[in-house]
Amino acid sequence: MNKINELFANSKDRKLLSLYFCAGAPTLDGTADVIQTLQQRGISMIEVGIPFSDPMADGPVIQDAATTALKNGMTLQMLFDQLKAIKEQVHIPLVLMGYLNPIMQYGIERFCQACVDSGVSGMIIPDLPFDDYLKSVKPAADKYDLRVIMLITPETSEERIRFIDDHTDGFIYMVSSAAITGAQKSFDEQKQEYFRHINAMQLRNPRMIGFGISNKQTLQAAQDNAAGAIIGSKFVSLLSEAGGDANLALDRLFEALAQ
């Protein structure tokens, strides 16, 4: 069974926490250490960012991390090599999050094969049109038993949400707002209503809520309304401040999430 499906099948009564970091930032060779540390500290799933020069869905924190990673010399092939080296030690799902351009340049079939070879369970491609997903990406992903995770926002129509639910597997990434990534202090009533509306749809796929989670209030709201929460910008900032020390960054993250 794909590790993503296995995670959700075995976690009915616990709230999941997934963290994002950008490969190659703040240090070129830190990918393996960050992943292994997060696994040891009980993180449920890890999103590994593929650095790209124009990350349109991301706020300044993740944009800066991508710029740092590219300056450090991180490439997609180097990332696969780093992941492959620790494949046997990683037991939680790894999801690559990256934009379509570098993946297409690498080649969809080759990319999927490399994901399997390096222990990756799925991918998130924010700028992938759904029609292209159905025609080009899904067949290759299905061939290699990979999950392509789609994002929904408060502006996604109910019809489109149900279509995504019918044609994807793994989980649905539920973006808390239509804005770019970045920390928020709280989720207002409009966002809470959006969460309740999606819950009432009784979708087939589990959902994870991301964008803006940085403290106890936003974490609890996400975990109360979905299978769990995804934290990106807050952890990326803390990892940078800690000079790549994932243990220290996690200590500071858990402290922030308790407040």
PDB file of C-alpha atoms in Angstrom, residues 4-253:
ATOM      1  CA  ILE A   4       0.141   8.051   2.175  1.00  0.00           C
ATOM      2  CA  ASN A   5      -2.900   5.780   2.094  1.00  0.00           C
ATOM      3  CA  GLU A   6      -1.406   3.675   4.874  1.00  0.00           C
ATOM      4  CA  LEU A   7      -0.886   6.750   7.053  1.00  0.00           C
ATOM      5  CA  PHE A   8      -4.495   7.865   6.819  1.00  0.00           C
ATOM      6  CA  ALA A   9      -5.872   4.319   7.148  1.00  0.00           C
ATOM      7  CA  ASN A  10      -3.989   3.905  10.430  1.00  0.00           C
ATOM      8  CA  SER A  11      -4.634   7.333  11.936  1.00  0.00           C
ATOM      9  CA  LYS A  12      -8.386   7.559  12.365  1.00  0.00           C
ATOM     10  CA  ASP A  13      -8.164   8.704  15.987  1.00  0.00           C
ATOM     11  CA  ARG A  14      -5.113  10.964  15.910  1.00  0.00           C
ATOM     12  CA  LYS A  15      -4.489  14.335  14.388  1.00  0.00           C
ATOM     13  CA  LEU A  16      -1.650  14.379  11.888  1.00  0.00           C
ATOM     14  CA  LEU A  17       1.072  16.971  11.524  1.00  0.00           C
ATOM     15  CA  SER A  18       2.926  17.402   8.247  1.00  0.00           C
ATOM     16  CA  LEU A  19       5.844  19.784   7.809  1.00  0.00           C
ATOM     17  CA  TYR A  20       7.245  21.396   4.683  1.00  0.00           C
ATOM     18  CA  PHE A  21      10.819  22.461   4.076  1.00  0.00           C
ATOM     19  CA  CYS A  22      12.687  23.443   0.921  1.00  0.00           C
ATOM     20  CA  ALA A  23      15.422  21.043  -0.157  1.00  0.00           C
ATOM     21  CA  GLY A  24      18.803  22.754  -0.191  1.00  0.00           C
ATOM     22  CA  ALA A  25      17.885  25.492   2.289  1.00  0.00           C
ATOM     23  CA  PRO A  26      19.411  26.721   4.433  1.00  0.00           C
ATOM     24  CA  THR A  27      22.190  24.222   3.640  1.00  0.00           C
ATOM     25  CA  LEU A  28      22.771  22.198   0.486  1.00  0.00           C
ATOM     26  CA  ASP A  29      23.420  18.903   2.265  1.00  0.00           C
ATOM     27  CA  GLY A  30      20.819  19.178   5.039  1.00  0.00           C
ATOM     28  CA  THR A  31      17.941  17.319   3.378  1.00  0.00           C
ATOM     29  CA  ALA A  32      18.658  13.899   4.870  1.00  0.00           C
ATOM     30  CA  ASP A  33      19.222  15.222   8.384  1.00  0.00           C
ATOM     31  CA  VAL A  34      16.013  17.269   8.364  1.00  0.00           C
ATOM     32  CA  ILE A  35      13.927  14.321   7.163  1.00  0.00           C
ATOM     33  CA  GLN A  36      15.426  11.873   9.643  1.00  0.00           C
ATOM     34  CA  THR A  37      15.059  14.323  12.528  1.00  0.00           C
ATOM     35  CA  LEU A  38      11.414  15.050  11.726  1.00  0.00           C
ATOM     36  CA  GLN A  39      10.685  11.339  11.540  1.00  0.00           C
ATOM     37  CA  GLN A  40      12.391  10.705  14.874  1.00  0.00           C
ATOM     38  CA  ARG A  41      10.419  13.531  16.493  1.00  0.00           C
ATOM     39  CA  GLY A  42       7.053  12.089  15.449  1.00  0.00           C
ATOM     40  CA  ILE A  43       6.085  14.176  12.415  1.00  0.00           C
ATOM     41  CA  SER A  44       3.486  12.243  10.399  1.00  0.00           C
ATOM     42  CA  MET A  45       4.427  13.223   6.854  1.00  0.00           C
ATOM     43  CA  ILE A  46       6.998  15.472   5.191  1.00  0.00           C
ATOM     44  CA  GLU A  47       6.649  17.740   2.163  1.00  0.00           C
ATOM     45  CA  VAL A  48       9.991  18.357   0.502  1.00  0.00           C
ATOM     46  CA  GLY A  49      10.030  21.462  -1.647  1.00  0.00           C
ATOM     47  CA  ILE A  50      11.715  21.446  -5.045  1.00  0.00           C
ATOM     48  CA  PRO A  51      13.282  24.915  -5.330  1.00  0.00           C
ATOM     49  CA  PHE A  52      12.070  26.952  -8.292  1.00  0.00           C
ATOM     50  CA  SER A  53      12.819  30.494  -9.421  1.00  0.00           C
ATOM     51  CA  ASP A  54       9.152  31.545  -9.649  1.00  0.00           C
ATOM     52  CA  PRO A  55       7.117  29.871  -6.866  1.00  0.00           C
ATOM     53  CA  MET A  56       3.870  31.735  -7.511  1.00  0.00           C
ATOM     54  CA  ALA A  57       1.797  30.200  -4.696  1.00  0.00           C
ATOM     55  CA  ASP A  58       4.381  30.880  -2.025  1.00  0.00           C
ATOM     56  CA  GLY A  59       4.956  33.838   0.221  1.00  0.00           C
ATOM     57  CA  PRO A  60       8.277  35.593   0.852  1.00  0.00           C
ATOM     58  CA  VAL A  61       9.562  33.061   3.412  1.00  0.00           C
ATOM     59  CA  ILE A  62       9.386  30.083   1.063  1.00  0.00           C
ATOM     60  CA  GLN A  63      10.452  32.213  -1.919  1.00  0.00           C
ATOM     61  CA  ASP A  64      13.584  33.199  -0.001  1.00  0.00           C
ATOM     62  CA  ALA A  65      14.256  29.560   0.895  1.00  0.00           C
ATOM     63  CA  ALA A  66      13.959  28.566  -2.771  1.00  0.00           C
ATOM     64  CA  THR A  67      16.348  31.349  -3.776  1.00  0.00           C
ATOM     65  CA  THR A  68      18.841  30.205  -1.137  1.00  0.00           C
ATOM     66  CA  ALA A  69      18.560  26.585  -2.277  1.00  0.00           C
ATOM     67  CA  LEU A  70      19.168  27.482  -5.921  1.00  0.00           C
ATOM     68  CA  LYS A  71      22.164  29.643  -4.961  1.00  0.00           C
ATOM     69  CA  ASN A  72      23.468  26.695  -2.932  1.00  0.00           C
ATOM     70  CA  GLY A  73      23.321  24.579  -6.085  1.00  0.00           C
ATOM     71  CA  MET A  74      20.331  22.356  -5.339  1.00  0.00           C
ATOM     72  CA  THR A  75      18.888  20.572  -8.377  1.00  0.00           C
ATOM     73  CA  LEU A  76      16.107  18.049  -8.821  1.00  0.00           C
ATOM     74  CA  GLN A  77      18.598  15.297  -9.619  1.00  0.00           C
ATOM     75  CA  MET A  78      20.637  16.134  -6.527  1.00  0.00           C
ATOM     76  CA  LEU A  79      17.475  15.968  -4.424  1.00  0.00           C
ATOM     77  CA  PHE A  80      16.640  12.527  -5.770  1.00  0.00           C
ATOM     78  CA  ASP A  81      20.177  11.385  -5.009  1.00  0.00           C
ATOM     79  CA  GLN A  82      19.936  12.685  -1.434  1.00  0.00           C
ATOM     80  CA  LEU A  83      16.574  10.984  -0.895  1.00  0.00           C
ATOM     81  CA  LYS A  84      17.730   7.712  -2.414  1.00  0.00           C
ATOM     82  CA  ALA A  85      20.639   7.578   0.042  1.00  0.00           C
ATOM     83  CA  ILE A  86      18.241   7.468   3.027  1.00  0.00           C
ATOM     84  CA  LYS A  87      15.378   5.559   1.421  1.00  0.00           C
ATOM     85  CA  GLU A  88      15.717   2.494   3.663  1.00  0.00           C
ATOM     86  CA  GLN A  89      15.689   4.602   6.848  1.00  0.00           C
ATOM     87  CA  VAL A  90      12.553   6.622   6.040  1.00  0.00           C
ATOM     88  CA  HIS A  91       9.249   5.039   6.999  1.00  0.00           C
ATOM     89  CA  ILE A  92       6.850   7.989   6.857  1.00  0.00           C
ATOM     90  CA  PRO A  93       5.406   9.402   3.616  1.00  0.00           C
ATOM     91  CA  LEU A  94       7.512  11.851   1.656  1.00  0.00           C
ATOM     92  CA  VAL A  95       5.681  14.172  -0.740  1.00  0.00           C
ATOM     93  CA  LEU A  96       7.551  16.315  -3.249  1.00  0.00           C
ATOM     94  CA  MET A  97       6.091  19.775  -3.702  1.00  0.00           C
ATOM     95  CA  GLY A  98       7.201  21.563  -6.815  1.00  0.00           C
ATOM     96  CA  TYR A  99       6.115  23.532  -9.833  1.00  0.00           C
ATOM     97  CA  LEU A 100       5.378  22.055 -13.220  1.00  0.00           C
ATOM     98  CA  ASN A 101       8.232  23.585 -15.220  1.00  0.00           C
ATOM     99  CA  PRO A 102      11.214  21.722 -13.671  1.00  0.00           C
ATOM    100  CA  ILE A 103       9.198  18.498 -13.496  1.00  0.00           C
ATOM    101  CA  MET A 104       8.300  18.713 -17.185  1.00  0.00           C
ATOM    102  CA  GLN A 105      11.920  19.466 -18.059  1.00  0.00           C
ATOM    103  CA  TYR A 106      12.971  16.374 -16.124  1.00  0.00           C
ATOM    104  CA  GLY A 107      10.236  14.337 -17.854  1.00  0.00           C
ATOM    105  CA  ILE A 108       7.027  13.067 -16.221  1.00  0.00           C
ATOM    106  CA  GLU A 109       7.800   9.366 -16.652  1.00  0.00           C
ATOM    107  CA  ARG A 110      11.396   9.805 -15.524  1.00  0.00           C
ATOM    108  CA  PHE A 111      10.244  11.921 -12.581  1.00  0.00           C
ATOM    109  CA  CYS A 112       7.779   9.247 -11.424  1.00  0.00           C
ATOM    110  CA  GLN A 113      10.413   6.530 -11.747  1.00  0.00           C
ATOM    111  CA  ALA A 114      12.871   8.633  -9.740  1.00  0.00           C
ATOM    112  CA  CYS A 115      10.232   9.206  -7.048  1.00  0.00           C
ATOM    113  CA  VAL A 116       9.812   5.455  -6.606  1.00  0.00           C
ATOM    114  CA  ASP A 117      13.565   4.873  -6.628  1.00  0.00           C
ATOM    115  CA  SER A 118      14.058   7.471  -3.887  1.00  0.00           C
ATOM    116  CA  GLY A 119      11.163   6.504  -1.627  1.00  0.00           C
ATOM    117  CA  VAL A 120       8.741   9.320  -2.494  1.00  0.00           C
ATOM    118  CA  SER A 121       5.030   8.509  -2.122  1.00  0.00           C
ATOM    119  CA  GLY A 122       3.408  11.442  -3.858  1.00  0.00           C
ATOM    120  CA  MET A 123       3.646  14.916  -5.311  1.00  0.00           C
ATOM    121  CA  ILE A 124       1.973  18.307  -5.097  1.00  0.00           C
ATOM    122  CA  ILE A 125       2.216  20.483  -8.210  1.00  0.00           C
ATOM    123  CA  PRO A 126       0.340  23.739  -7.445  1.00  0.00           C
ATOM    124  CA  ASP A 127       0.323  25.032 -11.028  1.00  0.00           C
ATOM    125  CA  LEU A 128      -0.710  21.749 -12.684  1.00  0.00           C
ATOM    126  CA  PRO A 129      -3.945  22.264 -14.667  1.00  0.00           C
ATOM    127  CA  PHE A 130      -6.452  19.548 -13.870  1.00  0.00           C
ATOM    128  CA  ASP A 131      -6.917  18.593 -17.522  1.00  0.00           C
ATOM    129  CA  ASP A 132      -3.159  18.104 -17.887  1.00  0.00           C
ATOM    130  CA  TYR A 133      -3.184  16.057 -14.692  1.00  0.00           C
ATOM    131  CA  LEU A 134      -5.829  13.721 -16.096  1.00  0.00           C
ATOM    132  CA  LYS A 135      -4.199  13.380 -19.533  1.00  0.00           C
ATOM    133  CA  SER A 136      -0.480  13.363 -18.783  1.00  0.00           C
ATOM    134  CA  VAL A 137       0.410  13.111 -15.103  1.00  0.00           C
ATOM    135  CA  LYS A 138      -2.172  10.753 -13.623  1.00  0.00           C
ATOM    136  CA  PRO A 139      -1.446   7.841 -16.002  1.00  0.00           C
ATOM    137  CA  ALA A 140       2.271   7.960 -15.154  1.00  0.00           C
ATOM    138  CA  ALA A 141       1.622   8.432 -11.439  1.00  0.00           C
ATOM    139  CA  ASP A 142      -0.820   5.519 -11.378  1.00  0.00           C
ATOM    140  CA  LYS A 143       1.705   3.315 -13.173  1.00  0.00           C
ATOM    141  CA  TYR A 144       4.202   3.923 -10.357  1.00  0.00           C
ATOM    142  CA  ASP A 145       1.618   3.912  -7.512  1.00  0.00           C
ATOM    143  CA  LEU A 146       2.227   7.569  -6.712  1.00  0.00           C
ATOM    144  CA  ARG A 147      -0.350   9.976  -5.344  1.00  0.00           C
ATOM    145  CA  VAL A 148      -0.886  13.379  -6.968  1.00  0.00           C
ATOM    146  CA  ILE A 149      -2.296  15.678  -4.296  1.00  0.00           C
ATOM    147  CA  MET A 150      -4.603  18.462  -5.437  1.00  0.00           C
ATOM    148  CA  LEU A 151      -5.258  21.762  -3.660  1.00  0.00           C
ATOM    149  CA  ILE A 152      -8.639  23.331  -2.998  1.00  0.00           C
ATOM    150  CA  THR A 153      -9.297  26.859  -1.716  1.00  0.00           C
ATOM    151  CA  PRO A 154     -12.319  28.760  -0.391  1.00  0.00           C
ATOM    152  CA  GLU A 155     -12.906  29.856  -3.993  1.00  0.00           C
ATOM    153  CA  THR A 156     -12.957  26.355  -5.479  1.00  0.00           C
ATOM    154  CA  SER A 157     -16.481  25.453  -6.580  1.00  0.00           C
ATOM    155  CA  GLU A 158     -18.285  22.536  -4.989  1.00  0.00           C
ATOM    156  CA  GLU A 159     -18.517  20.895  -8.410  1.00  0.00           C
ATOM    157  CA  ARG A 160     -14.742  21.105  -8.882  1.00  0.00           C
ATOM    158  CA  ILE A 161     -14.087  19.843  -5.346  1.00  0.00           C
ATOM    159  CA  ARG A 162     -16.211  16.769  -5.975  1.00  0.00           C
ATOM    160  CA  PHE A 163     -14.484  16.218  -9.317  1.00  0.00           C
ATOM    161  CA  ILE A 164     -11.086  16.378  -7.603  1.00  0.00           C
ATOM    162  CA  ASP A 165     -12.322  14.010  -4.905  1.00  0.00           C
ATOM    163  CA  ASP A 166     -13.481  11.525  -7.547  1.00  0.00           C
ATOM    164  CA  HIS A 167     -10.261  11.586  -9.566  1.00  0.00           C
ATOM    165  CA  THR A 168      -7.519  11.694  -6.929  1.00  0.00           C
ATOM    166  CA  ASP A 169      -6.370   9.482  -4.104  1.00  0.00           C
ATOM    167  CA  GLY A 170      -4.307   9.974  -0.949  1.00  0.00           C
ATOM    168  CA  PHE A 171      -5.572  13.235   0.525  1.00  0.00           C
ATOM    169  CA  ILE A 172      -6.813  16.666  -0.496  1.00  0.00           C
ATOM    170  CA  TYR A 173      -4.706  19.683   0.423  1.00  0.00           C
ATOM    171  CA  MET A 174      -7.203  22.178   1.816  1.00  0.00           C
ATOM    172  CA  VAL A 175      -5.736  25.670   1.536  1.00  0.00           C
ATOM    173  CA  SER A 176      -7.019  27.840   4.387  1.00  0.00           C
ATOM    174  CA  SER A 177      -7.292  30.933   2.206  1.00  0.00           C
ATOM    175  CA  ALA A 178      -6.912  32.022  -1.383  1.00  0.00           C
ATOM    176  CA  ALA A 179      -3.800  34.017  -0.481  1.00  0.00           C
ATOM    177  CA  ILE A 180      -0.164  32.966  -0.742  1.00  0.00           C
ATOM    178  CA  THR A 181       1.540  30.941   1.968  1.00  0.00           C
ATOM    179  CA  GLY A 182       2.479  32.612   5.246  1.00  0.00           C
ATOM    180  CA  ALA A 183       1.725  32.562   8.960  1.00  0.00           C
ATOM    181  CA  GLN A 184      -1.594  33.805  10.328  1.00  0.00           C
ATOM    182  CA  LYS A 185      -2.560  34.468  13.957  1.00  0.00           C
ATOM    183  CA  SER A 186      -6.073  33.064  13.658  1.00  0.00           C
ATOM    184  CA  PHE A 187      -8.677  31.794  11.226  1.00  0.00           C
ATOM    185  CA  ASP A 188     -11.648  34.159  11.057  1.00  0.00           C
ATOM    186  CA  GLU A 189     -15.289  33.116  10.930  1.00  0.00           C
ATOM    187  CA  GLN A 190     -15.291  33.095   7.131  1.00  0.00           C
ATOM    188  CA  LYS A 191     -12.500  30.518   7.082  1.00  0.00           C
ATOM    189  CA  GLN A 192     -14.173  28.512   9.837  1.00  0.00           C
ATOM    190  CA  GLU A 193     -17.358  28.425   7.771  1.00  0.00           C
ATOM    191  CA  TYR A 194     -15.347  27.207   4.780  1.00  0.00           C
ATOM    192  CA  PHE A 195     -13.958  24.385   6.942  1.00  0.00           C
ATOM    193  CA  ARG A 196     -17.471  23.440   8.101  1.00  0.00           C
ATOM    194  CA  HIS A 197     -18.811  23.508   4.549  1.00  0.00           C
ATOM    195  CA  ILE A 198     -16.125  21.112   3.288  1.00  0.00           C
ATOM    196  CA  ASN A 199     -16.747  18.821   6.263  1.00  0.00           C
ATOM    197  CA  ALA A 200     -20.433  18.715   5.399  1.00  0.00           C
ATOM    198  CA  MET A 201     -19.623  17.540   1.858  1.00  0.00           C
ATOM    199  CA  GLN A 202     -18.422  14.207   3.285  1.00  0.00           C
ATOM    200  CA  LEU A 203     -15.682  13.754   0.723  1.00  0.00           C
ATOM    201  CA  ARG A 204     -14.146  10.359   0.031  1.00  0.00           C
ATOM    202  CA  ASN A 205     -10.577  11.554   0.543  1.00  0.00           C
ATOM    203  CA  PRO A 206      -9.185  12.734   3.885  1.00  0.00           C
ATOM    204  CA  ARG A 207      -8.104  16.369   4.028  1.00  0.00           C
ATOM    205  CA  MET A 208      -5.118  18.218   5.431  1.00  0.00           C
ATOM    206  CA  ILE A 209      -5.336  21.965   6.084  1.00  0.00           C
ATOM    207  CA  GLY A 210      -2.368  24.188   5.271  1.00  0.00           C
ATOM    208  CA  PHE A 211      -1.329  27.824   4.734  1.00  0.00           C
ATOM    209  CA  GLY A 212      -1.155  30.090   7.772  1.00  0.00           C
ATOM    210  CA  ILE A 213      -0.753  27.606  10.624  1.00  0.00           C
ATOM    211  CA  SER A 214       1.720  28.943  13.174  1.00  0.00           C
ATOM    212  CA  ASN A 215       0.225  28.841  16.676  1.00  0.00           C
ATOM    213  CA  LYS A 216      -2.081  26.859  18.961  1.00  0.00           C
ATOM    214  CA  GLN A 217      -5.279  28.499  17.677  1.00  0.00           C
ATOM    215  CA  THR A 218      -4.649  27.889  13.973  1.00  0.00           C
ATOM    216  CA  LEU A 219      -3.290  24.382  14.611  1.00  0.00           C
ATOM    217  CA  GLN A 220      -6.326  23.381  16.644  1.00  0.00           C
ATOM    218  CA  ALA A 221      -8.730  24.823  14.074  1.00  0.00           C
ATOM    219  CA  ALA A 222      -7.025  22.796  11.337  1.00  0.00           C
ATOM    220  CA  GLN A 223      -6.916  19.591  13.342  1.00  0.00           C
ATOM    221  CA  ASP A 224     -10.538  19.994  14.446  1.00  0.00           C
ATOM    222  CA  ASN A 225     -11.720  20.319  10.852  1.00  0.00           C
ATOM    223  CA  ALA A 226      -9.529  17.832   8.964  1.00  0.00           C
ATOM    224  CA  ALA A 227      -7.273  14.822   9.404  1.00  0.00           C
ATOM    225  CA  GLY A 228      -4.454  17.168  10.333  1.00  0.00           C
ATOM    226  CA  ALA A 229      -2.405  20.248   9.618  1.00  0.00           C
ATOM    227  CA  ILE A 230       0.428  21.180   7.264  1.00  0.00           C
ATOM    228  CA  ILE A 231       2.956  23.761   8.418  1.00  0.00           C
ATOM    229  CA  GLY A 232       5.326  25.341   5.941  1.00  0.00           C
ATOM    230  CA  SER A 233       6.403  28.962   6.328  1.00  0.00           C
ATOM    231  CA  LYS A 234       6.715  28.874  10.117  1.00  0.00           C
ATOM    232  CA  PHE A 235       8.986  25.837  10.073  1.00  0.00           C
ATOM    233  CA  VAL A 236      11.016  27.145   7.121  1.00  0.00           C
ATOM    234  CA  SER A 237      11.647  30.387   9.040  1.00  0.00           C
ATOM    235  CA  LEU A 238      12.665  28.554  12.202  1.00  0.00           C
ATOM    236  CA  LEU A 239      14.907  26.164  10.274  1.00  0.00           C
ATOM    237  CA  SER A 240      16.670  29.106   8.663  1.00  0.00           C
ATOM    238  CA  GLU A 241      17.069  30.886  11.997  1.00  0.00           C
ATOM    239  CA  ALA A 242      18.498  27.682  13.484  1.00  0.00           C
ATOM    240  CA  GLY A 243      21.088  27.418  10.713  1.00  0.00           C
ATOM    241  CA  GLY A 244      19.606  24.143   9.499  1.00  0.00           C
ATOM    242  CA  ASP A 245      19.447  22.511  12.967  1.00  0.00           C
ATOM    243  CA  ALA A 246      16.148  20.638  12.615  1.00  0.00           C
ATOM    244  CA  ASN A 247      15.990  19.640  16.287  1.00  0.00           C
ATOM    245  CA  LEU A 248      16.305  23.230  17.430  1.00  0.00           C
ATOM    246  CA  ALA A 249      13.792  24.406  14.808  1.00  0.00           C
ATOM    247  CA  LEU A 250      11.319  21.754  15.971  1.00  0.00           C
ATOM    248  CA  ASP A 251      11.765  22.724  19.619  1.00  0.00           C
ATOM    249  CA  ARG A 252      10.899  26.317  18.719  1.00  0.00           C
ATOM    250  CA  LEU A 253       7.990  25.224  16.521  1.00  0.00           C
TER     251      LEU A 253
END
